[in-house]
Tab-separated table of C-alpha atoms and ligand atoms in Angstrom:
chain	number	residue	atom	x	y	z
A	9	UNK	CA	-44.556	-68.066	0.043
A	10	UNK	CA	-47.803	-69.524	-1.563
A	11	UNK	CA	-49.774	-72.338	-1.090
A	12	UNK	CA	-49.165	-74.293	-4.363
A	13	UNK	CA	-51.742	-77.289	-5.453
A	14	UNK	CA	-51.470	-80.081	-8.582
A	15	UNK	CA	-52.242	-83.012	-9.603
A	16	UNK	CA	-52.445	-85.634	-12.878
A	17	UNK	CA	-54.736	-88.205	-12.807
A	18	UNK	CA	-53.115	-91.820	-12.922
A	19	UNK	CA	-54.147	-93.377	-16.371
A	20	UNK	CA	-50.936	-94.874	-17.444
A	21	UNK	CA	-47.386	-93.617	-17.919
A	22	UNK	CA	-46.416	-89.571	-18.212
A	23	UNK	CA	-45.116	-87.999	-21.658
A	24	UNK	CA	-43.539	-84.925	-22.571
A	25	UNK	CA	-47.133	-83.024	-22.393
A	26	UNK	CA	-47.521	-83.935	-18.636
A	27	UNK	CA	-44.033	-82.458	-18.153
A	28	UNK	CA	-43.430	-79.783	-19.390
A	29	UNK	CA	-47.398	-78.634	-18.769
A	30	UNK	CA	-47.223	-79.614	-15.168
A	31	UNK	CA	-43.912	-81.442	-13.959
A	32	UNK	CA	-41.446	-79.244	-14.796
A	33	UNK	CA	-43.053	-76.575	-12.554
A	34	UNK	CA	-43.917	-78.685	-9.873
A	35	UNK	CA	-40.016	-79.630	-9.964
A	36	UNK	CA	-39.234	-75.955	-9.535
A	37	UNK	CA	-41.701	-74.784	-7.620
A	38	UNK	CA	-41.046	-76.881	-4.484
A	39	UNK	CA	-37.660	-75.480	-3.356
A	40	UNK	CA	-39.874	-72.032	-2.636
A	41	UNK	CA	-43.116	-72.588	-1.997
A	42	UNK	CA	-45.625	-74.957	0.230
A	43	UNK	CA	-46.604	-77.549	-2.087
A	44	UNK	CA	-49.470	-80.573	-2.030
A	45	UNK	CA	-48.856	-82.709	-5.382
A	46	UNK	CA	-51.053	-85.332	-5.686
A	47	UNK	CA	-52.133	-88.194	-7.847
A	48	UNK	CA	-55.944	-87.832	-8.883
A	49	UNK	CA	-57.008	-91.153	-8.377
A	50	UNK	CA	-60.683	-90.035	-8.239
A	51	UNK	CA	-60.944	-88.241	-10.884
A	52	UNK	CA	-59.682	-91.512	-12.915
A	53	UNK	CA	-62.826	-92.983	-12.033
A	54	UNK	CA	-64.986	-91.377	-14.742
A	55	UNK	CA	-63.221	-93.753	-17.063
A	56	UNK	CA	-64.349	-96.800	-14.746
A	57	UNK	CA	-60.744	-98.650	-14.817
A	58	UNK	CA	-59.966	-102.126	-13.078
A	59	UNK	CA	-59.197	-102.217	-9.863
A	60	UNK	CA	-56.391	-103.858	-11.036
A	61	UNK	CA	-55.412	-101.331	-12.847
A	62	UNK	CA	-56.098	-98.342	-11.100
A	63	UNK	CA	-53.431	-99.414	-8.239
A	64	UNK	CA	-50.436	-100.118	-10.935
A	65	UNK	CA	-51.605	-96.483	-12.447
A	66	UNK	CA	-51.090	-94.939	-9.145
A	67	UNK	CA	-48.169	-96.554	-8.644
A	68	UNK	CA	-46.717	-95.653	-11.898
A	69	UNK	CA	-47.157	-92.097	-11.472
A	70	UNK	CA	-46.044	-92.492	-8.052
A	71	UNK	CA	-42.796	-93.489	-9.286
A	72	UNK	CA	-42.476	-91.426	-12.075
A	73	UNK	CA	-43.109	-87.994	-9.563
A	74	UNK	CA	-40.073	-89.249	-7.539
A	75	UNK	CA	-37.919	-89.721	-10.417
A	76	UNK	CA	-38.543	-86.641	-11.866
A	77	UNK	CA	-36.796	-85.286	-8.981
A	78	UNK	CA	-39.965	-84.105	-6.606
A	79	UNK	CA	-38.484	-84.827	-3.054
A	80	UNK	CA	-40.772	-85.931	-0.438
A	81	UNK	CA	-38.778	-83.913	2.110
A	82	UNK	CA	-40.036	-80.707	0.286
A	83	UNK	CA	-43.277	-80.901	-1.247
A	84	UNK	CA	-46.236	-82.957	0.103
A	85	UNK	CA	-47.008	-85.968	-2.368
A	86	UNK	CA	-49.999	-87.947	-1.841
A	87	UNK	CA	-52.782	-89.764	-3.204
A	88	UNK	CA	-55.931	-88.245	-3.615
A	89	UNK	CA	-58.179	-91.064	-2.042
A	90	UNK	CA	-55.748	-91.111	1.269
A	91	UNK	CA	-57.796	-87.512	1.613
A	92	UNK	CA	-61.177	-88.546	1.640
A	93	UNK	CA	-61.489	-84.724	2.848
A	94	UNK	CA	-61.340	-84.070	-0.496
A	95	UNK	CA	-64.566	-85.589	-1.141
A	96	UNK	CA	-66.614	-83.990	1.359
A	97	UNK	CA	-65.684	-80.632	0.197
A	98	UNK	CA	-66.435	-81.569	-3.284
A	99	UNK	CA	-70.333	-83.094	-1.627
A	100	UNK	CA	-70.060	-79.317	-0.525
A	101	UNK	CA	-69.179	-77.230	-3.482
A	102	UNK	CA	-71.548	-79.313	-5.421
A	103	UNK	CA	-74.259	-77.959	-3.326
A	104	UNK	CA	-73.806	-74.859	-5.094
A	105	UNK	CA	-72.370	-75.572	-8.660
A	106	UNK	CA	-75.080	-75.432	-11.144
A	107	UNK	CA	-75.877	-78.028	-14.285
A	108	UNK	CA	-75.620	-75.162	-16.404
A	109	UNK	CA	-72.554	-74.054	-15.804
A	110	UNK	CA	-71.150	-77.498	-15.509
A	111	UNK	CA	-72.681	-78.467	-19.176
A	112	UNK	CA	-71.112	-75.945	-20.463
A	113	UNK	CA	-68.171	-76.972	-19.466
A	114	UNK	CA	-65.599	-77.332	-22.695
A	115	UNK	CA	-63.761	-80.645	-20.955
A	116	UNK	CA	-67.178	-82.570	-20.688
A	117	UNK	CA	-68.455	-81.617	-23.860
A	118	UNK	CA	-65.227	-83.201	-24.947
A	119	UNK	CA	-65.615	-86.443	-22.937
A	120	UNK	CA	-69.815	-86.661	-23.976
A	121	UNK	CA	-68.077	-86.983	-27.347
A	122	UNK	CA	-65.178	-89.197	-26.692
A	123	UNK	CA	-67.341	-91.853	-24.368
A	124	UNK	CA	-71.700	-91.186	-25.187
A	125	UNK	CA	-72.023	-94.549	-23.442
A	126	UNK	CA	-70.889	-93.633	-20.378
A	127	UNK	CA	-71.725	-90.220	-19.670
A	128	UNK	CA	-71.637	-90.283	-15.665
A	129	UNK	CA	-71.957	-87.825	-13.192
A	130	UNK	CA	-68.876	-87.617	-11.843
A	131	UNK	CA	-67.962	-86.490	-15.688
A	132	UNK	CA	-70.452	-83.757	-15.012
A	133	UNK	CA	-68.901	-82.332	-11.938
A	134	UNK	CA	-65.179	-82.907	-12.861
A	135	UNK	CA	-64.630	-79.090	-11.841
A	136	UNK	CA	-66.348	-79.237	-8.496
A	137	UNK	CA	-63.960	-82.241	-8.008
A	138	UNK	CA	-61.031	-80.000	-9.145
A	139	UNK	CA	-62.186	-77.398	-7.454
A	140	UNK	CA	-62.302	-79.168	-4.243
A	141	UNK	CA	-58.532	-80.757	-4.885
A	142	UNK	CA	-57.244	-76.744	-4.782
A	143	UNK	CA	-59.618	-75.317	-2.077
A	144	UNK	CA	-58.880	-78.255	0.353
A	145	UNK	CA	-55.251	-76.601	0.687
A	146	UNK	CA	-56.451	-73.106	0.106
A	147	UNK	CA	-53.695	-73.113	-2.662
A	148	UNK	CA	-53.004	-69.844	-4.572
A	149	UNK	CA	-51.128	-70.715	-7.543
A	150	UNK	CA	-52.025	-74.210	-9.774
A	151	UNK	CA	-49.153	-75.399	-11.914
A	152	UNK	CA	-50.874	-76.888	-14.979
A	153	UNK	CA	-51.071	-77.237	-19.161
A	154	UNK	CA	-53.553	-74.983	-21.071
A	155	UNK	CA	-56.242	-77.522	-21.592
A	156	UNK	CA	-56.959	-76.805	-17.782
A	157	UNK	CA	-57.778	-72.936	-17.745
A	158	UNK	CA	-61.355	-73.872	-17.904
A	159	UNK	CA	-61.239	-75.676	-14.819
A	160	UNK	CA	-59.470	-73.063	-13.018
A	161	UNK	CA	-62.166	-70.147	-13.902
A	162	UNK	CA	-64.458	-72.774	-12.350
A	163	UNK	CA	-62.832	-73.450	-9.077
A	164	UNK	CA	-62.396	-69.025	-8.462
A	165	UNK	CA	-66.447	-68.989	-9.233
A	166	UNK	CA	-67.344	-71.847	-6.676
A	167	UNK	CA	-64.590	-70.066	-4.473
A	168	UNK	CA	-66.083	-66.923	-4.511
A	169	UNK	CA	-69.825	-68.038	-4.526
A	170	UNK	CA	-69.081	-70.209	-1.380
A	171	UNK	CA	-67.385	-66.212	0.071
A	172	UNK	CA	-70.324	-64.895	-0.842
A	173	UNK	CA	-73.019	-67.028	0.208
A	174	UNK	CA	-71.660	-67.513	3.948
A	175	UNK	CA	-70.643	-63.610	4.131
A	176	UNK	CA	-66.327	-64.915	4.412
A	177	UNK	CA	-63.448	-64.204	3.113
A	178	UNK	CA	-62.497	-67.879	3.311
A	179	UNK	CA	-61.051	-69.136	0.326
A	180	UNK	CA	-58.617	-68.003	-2.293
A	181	UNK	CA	-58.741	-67.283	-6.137
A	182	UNK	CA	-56.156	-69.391	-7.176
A	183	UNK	CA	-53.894	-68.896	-9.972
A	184	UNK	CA	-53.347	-71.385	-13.144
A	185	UNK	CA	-49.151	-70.977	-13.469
A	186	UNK	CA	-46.219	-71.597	-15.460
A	187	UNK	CA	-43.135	-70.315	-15.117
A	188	UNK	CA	-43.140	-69.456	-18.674
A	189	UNK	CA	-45.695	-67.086	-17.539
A	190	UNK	CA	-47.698	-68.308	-20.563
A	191	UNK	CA	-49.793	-71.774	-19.905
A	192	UNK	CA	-48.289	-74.468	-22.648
A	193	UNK	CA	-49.952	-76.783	-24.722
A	194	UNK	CA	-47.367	-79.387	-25.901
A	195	UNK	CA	-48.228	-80.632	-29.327
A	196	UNK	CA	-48.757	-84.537	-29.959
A	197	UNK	CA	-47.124	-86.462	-33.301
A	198	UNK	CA	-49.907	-87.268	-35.111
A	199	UNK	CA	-50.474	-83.981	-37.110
A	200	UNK	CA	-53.069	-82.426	-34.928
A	201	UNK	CA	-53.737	-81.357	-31.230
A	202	UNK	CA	-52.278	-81.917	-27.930
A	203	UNK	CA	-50.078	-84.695	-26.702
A	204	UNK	CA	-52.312	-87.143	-24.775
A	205	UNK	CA	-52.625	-90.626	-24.022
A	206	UNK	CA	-56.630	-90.889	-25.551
A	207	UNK	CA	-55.508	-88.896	-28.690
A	208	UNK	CA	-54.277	-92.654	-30.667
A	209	UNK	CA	-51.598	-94.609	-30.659
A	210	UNK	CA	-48.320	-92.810	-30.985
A	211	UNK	CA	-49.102	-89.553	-30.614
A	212	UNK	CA	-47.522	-89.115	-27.130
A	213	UNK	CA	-43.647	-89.821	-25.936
A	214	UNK	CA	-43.485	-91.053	-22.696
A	215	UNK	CA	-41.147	-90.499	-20.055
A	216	UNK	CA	-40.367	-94.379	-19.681
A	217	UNK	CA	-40.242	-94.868	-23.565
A	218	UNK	CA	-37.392	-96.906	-24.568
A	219	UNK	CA	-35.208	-95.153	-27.401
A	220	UNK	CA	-36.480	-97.581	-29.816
A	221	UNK	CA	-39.750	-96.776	-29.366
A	222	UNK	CA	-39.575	-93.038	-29.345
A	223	UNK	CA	-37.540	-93.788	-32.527
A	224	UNK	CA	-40.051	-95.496	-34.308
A	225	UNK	CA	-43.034	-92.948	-32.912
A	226	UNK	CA	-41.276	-89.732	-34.393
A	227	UNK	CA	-40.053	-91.187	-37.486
A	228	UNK	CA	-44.158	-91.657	-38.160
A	229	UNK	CA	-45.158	-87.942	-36.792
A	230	UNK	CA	-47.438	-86.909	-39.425
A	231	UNK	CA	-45.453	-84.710	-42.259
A	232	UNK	CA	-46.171	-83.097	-45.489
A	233	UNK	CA	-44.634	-82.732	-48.970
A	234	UNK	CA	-42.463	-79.735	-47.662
A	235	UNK	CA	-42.716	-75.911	-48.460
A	236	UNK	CA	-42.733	-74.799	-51.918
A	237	UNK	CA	-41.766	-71.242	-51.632
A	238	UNK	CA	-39.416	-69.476	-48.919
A	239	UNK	CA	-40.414	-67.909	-45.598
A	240	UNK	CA	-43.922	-70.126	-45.762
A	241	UNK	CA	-46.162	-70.389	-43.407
A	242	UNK	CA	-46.330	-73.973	-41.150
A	243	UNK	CA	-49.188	-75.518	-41.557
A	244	UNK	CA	-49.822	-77.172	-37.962
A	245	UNK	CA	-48.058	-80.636	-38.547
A	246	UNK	CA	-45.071	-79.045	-39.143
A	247	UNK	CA	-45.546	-76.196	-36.780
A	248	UNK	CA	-45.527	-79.040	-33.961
A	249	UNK	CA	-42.935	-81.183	-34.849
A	250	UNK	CA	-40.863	-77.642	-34.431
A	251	UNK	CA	-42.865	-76.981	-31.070
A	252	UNK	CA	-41.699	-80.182	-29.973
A	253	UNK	CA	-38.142	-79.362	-30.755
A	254	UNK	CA	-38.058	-75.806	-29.576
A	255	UNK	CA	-38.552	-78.171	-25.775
A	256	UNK	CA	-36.189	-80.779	-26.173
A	257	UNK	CA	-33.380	-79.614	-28.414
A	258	UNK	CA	-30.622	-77.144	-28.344
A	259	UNK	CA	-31.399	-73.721	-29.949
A	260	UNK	CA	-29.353	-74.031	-32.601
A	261	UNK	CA	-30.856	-77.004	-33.834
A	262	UNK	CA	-33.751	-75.638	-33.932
A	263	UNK	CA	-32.326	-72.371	-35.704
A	264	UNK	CA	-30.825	-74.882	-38.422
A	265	UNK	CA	-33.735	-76.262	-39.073
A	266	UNK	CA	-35.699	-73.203	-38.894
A	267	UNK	CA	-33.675	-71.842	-41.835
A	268	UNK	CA	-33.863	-75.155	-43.799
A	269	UNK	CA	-37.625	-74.471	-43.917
A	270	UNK	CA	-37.103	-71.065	-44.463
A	271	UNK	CA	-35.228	-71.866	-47.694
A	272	UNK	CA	-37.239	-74.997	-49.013
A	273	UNK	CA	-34.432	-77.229	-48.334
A	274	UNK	CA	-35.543	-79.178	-45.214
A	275	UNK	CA	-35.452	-82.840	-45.216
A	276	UNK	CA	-38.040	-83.968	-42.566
A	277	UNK	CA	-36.255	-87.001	-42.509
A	278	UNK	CA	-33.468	-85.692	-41.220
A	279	UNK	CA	-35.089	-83.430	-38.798
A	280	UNK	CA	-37.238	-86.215	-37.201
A	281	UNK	CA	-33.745	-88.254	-36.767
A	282	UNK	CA	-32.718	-85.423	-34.910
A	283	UNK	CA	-35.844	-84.489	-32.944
A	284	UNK	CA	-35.980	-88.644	-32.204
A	285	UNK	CA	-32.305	-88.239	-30.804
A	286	UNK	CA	-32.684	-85.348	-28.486
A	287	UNK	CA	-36.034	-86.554	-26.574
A	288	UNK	CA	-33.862	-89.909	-26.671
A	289	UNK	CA	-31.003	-87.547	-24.622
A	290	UNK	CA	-33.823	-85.934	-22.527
A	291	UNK	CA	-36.069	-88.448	-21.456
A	292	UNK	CA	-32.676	-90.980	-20.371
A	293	UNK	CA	-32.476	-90.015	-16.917
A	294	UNK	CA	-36.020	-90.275	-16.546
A	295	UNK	CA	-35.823	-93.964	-17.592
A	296	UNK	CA	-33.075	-95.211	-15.469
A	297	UNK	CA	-34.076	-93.346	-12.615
A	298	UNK	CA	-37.787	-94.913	-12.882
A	299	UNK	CA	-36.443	-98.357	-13.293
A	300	UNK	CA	-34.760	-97.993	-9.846
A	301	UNK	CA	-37.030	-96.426	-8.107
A	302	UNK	CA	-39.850	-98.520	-9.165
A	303	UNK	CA	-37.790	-101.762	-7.810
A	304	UNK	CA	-37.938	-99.938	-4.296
A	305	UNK	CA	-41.230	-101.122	-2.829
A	306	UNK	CA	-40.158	-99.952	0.978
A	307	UNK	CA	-39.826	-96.446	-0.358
A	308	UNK	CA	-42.473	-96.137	-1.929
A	309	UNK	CA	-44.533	-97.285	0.552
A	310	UNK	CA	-42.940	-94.538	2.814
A	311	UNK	CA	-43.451	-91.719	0.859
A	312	UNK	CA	-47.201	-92.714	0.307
A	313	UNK	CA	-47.699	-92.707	4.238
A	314	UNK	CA	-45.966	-89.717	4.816
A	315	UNK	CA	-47.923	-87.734	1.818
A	316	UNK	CA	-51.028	-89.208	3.539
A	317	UNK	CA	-50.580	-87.842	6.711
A	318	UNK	CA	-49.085	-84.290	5.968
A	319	UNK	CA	-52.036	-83.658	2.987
A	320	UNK	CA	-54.689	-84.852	5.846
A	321	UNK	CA	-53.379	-82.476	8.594
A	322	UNK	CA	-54.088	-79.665	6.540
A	323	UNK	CA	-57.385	-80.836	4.687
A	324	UNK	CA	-59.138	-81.551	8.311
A	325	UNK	CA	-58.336	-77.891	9.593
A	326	UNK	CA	-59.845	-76.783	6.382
A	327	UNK	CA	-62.492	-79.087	6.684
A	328	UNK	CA	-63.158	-78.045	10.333
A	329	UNK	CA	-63.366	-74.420	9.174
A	330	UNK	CA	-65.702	-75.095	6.430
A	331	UNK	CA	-68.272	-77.274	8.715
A	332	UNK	CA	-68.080	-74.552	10.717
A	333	UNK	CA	-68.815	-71.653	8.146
A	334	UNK	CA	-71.544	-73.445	7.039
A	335	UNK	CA	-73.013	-74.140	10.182
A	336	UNK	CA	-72.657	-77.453	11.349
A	337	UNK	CA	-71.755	-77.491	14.622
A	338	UNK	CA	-71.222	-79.878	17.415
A	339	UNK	CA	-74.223	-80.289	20.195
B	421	TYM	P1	-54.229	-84.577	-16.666
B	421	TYM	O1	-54.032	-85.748	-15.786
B	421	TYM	O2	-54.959	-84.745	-17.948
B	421	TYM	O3	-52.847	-83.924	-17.007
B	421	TYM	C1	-51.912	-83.618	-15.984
B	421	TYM	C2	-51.246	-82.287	-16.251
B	421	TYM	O4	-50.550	-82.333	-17.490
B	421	TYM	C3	-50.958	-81.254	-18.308
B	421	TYM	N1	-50.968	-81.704	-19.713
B	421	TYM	C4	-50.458	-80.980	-20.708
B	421	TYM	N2	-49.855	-79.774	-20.716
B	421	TYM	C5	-49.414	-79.328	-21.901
B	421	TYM	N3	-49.544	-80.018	-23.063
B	421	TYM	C6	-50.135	-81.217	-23.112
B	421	TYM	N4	-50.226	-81.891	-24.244
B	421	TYM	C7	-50.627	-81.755	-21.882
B	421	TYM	N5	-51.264	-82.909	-21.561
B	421	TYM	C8	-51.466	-82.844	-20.228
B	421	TYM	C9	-52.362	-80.909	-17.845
B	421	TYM	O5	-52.696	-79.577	-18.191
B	421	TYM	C10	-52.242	-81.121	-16.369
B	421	TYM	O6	-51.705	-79.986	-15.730
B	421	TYM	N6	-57.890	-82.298	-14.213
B	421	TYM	C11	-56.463	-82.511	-14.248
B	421	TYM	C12	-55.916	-83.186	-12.993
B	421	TYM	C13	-56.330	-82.511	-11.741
B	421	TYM	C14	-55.796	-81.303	-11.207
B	421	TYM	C15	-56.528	-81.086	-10.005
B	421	TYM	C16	-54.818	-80.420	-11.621
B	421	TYM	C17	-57.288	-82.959	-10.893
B	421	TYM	N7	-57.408	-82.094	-9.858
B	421	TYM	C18	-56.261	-79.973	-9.197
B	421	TYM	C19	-54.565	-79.301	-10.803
B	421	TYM	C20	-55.284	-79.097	-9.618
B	421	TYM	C21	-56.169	-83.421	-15.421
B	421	TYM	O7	-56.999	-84.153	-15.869
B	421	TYM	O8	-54.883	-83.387	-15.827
């Protein structure tokens, strides 16, 4: 059995990327092994939200985690902040993660892009952060989307550095994982990149999208003219909007349309009416379960307080340990 660690930060409703990246595995993942899933409220920070709405965030994903079928009974599901062990191992690791290595980091040369006027620290030392999130639990295996190998390289340097400098074989090297065995990067609709809620408007599918609105959204994913000669190459537009229905259709649509391509025929048209349909079929449980569950403030309230208290259990022996290690002890 491992020790299994994951989280996604709480800055609005989940789509398809957060899924089948992270969800889906987190889904399977807790009938076998020990799992901590938590809601990165911290890390949300960088972005400096409203109080306001930094609680209905939480809450959202909350929700959305439950009605995606994780069961509180079998995995641990908490809030980051309930752990505020969490952020004394991250005052730790920081201690020995180094600017370099953190500017150098692909995710914040992405964000010193995205926001120059509000390039914080806590942007800078998003992996210690991480880092801290997977040590805390001593988790082996991380279930999460490609755009978060990076971080994971990071958290097995500060975990070995912190072996090496106190002379222990303390923490683990965990493991980025999908099922799939390969990490996934779930394309987004608007021609280029990865699904994501900061890459413009209508580029992601949510899970709590009404079928109107993913309707509208795929019927605009970004298309071209159509191929000119047979067996052609995709160019990446195209390539995604068939990514997107190799995960939510049945394999023989995608074989039809495959072929259509194949022989210059395709009508993207009528393969975004399809593609609009399926995630319509797919994401419907999803919806109606989130409605409910969302109307169930007493049960929410109880899984929050019971995530809180099994996620601190095990973060203050590890947090024990590490004081320990490092040599603070008690006169
Ligand atoms: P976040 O909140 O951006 O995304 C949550 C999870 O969803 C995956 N994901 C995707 N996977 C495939 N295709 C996409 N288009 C896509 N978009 C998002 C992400 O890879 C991620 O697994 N730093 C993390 C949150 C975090 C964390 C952790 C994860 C904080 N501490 C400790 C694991 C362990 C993040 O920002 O993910």
């Amino acid at each position: 059995m491992e020790t299994v660690v994951s989280g996604i930060r709480p800055t609005g409703k989940l789509h398809l990327g957060n899924y089948f990246g992270a969800l889906r595995n987190f889904i399977s993942m807790q009938n076998e092994h020990n799992c901590y899933f938590f809601i990165a409220d911290y890390h949300s920070l960088t972005t400096h939200p409203t109080p306001t709405d930094l609680y209905g965030n939480v809450r959202q994903i909350l929700v959305e985690y439950l009605a995606a079928g994780l069961d509180p009974d079998k995995s641990t599901l908490y809030i980051q902040s309930d752990v505020p062990e969490v952020a004394e191992l991250y005052l730790f690791l920081n201690m020995n993660a180094y600017i370099g290595e953190l500017e150098r980091c692909t995710s914040f040369k992405d964000k010193i892009r995205q926001q120059p006027q509000n390039v914080n620290a806590g942007l800078l030392t998003y992996p210690t952060l991480m880092a801290a999130d997977i040590l805390i639990h001593r988790a082996t295996k991380v279930p999460v989307g490609k755009d978060q190998e990076q971080h994971l390289e990071m958290t097995r340097q500060f975990s070995n550095r912190f072996n090496r400098m106190y002379k222990v074989n303390y923490f683990p090297e965990p493991q980025a994982f999908n099922f799939g065995n390969e990490l996934v990067k779930i394309p987004g609709l608007n021609g280029s990149g990865k699904m994501g809620k900061s890459e413009g408007e209508g580029n992601a599918i949510y899970l709590a999208d009404e079928p109107e609105a993913i309707r509208k959204k795929v019927m605009k994913a970004v298309t071209d003219s159509g191929p000119t000669e047979p067996n052609q190459t995709k160019p990446e537009a195209i390539q995604n909007i068939f990514q997107l229905m190799k995960v939510v259709s049945a394999t023989e649509t995608l074989n039809f349309f495959e072929e259509q391509y194949n022989t210059c025929q395709i009508r993207y048209g009528d393969m975004k009416k399809q593609l609009a349909q399926d995630m319509i079929v797919f994401t419907e449980p999803f919806r109606e379960k989130i409605k409910a569950i969302s109307a169930d403030e007493t049960y929410i309230s109880k899984v929050a307080r019971m995530g809180k208290e099994k996620a601190q259990e095990n973060a203050n022996k590890t947090i024990r340990e590490v004081r320990e290690i490092i040599g603070f002890k008690k006169f």
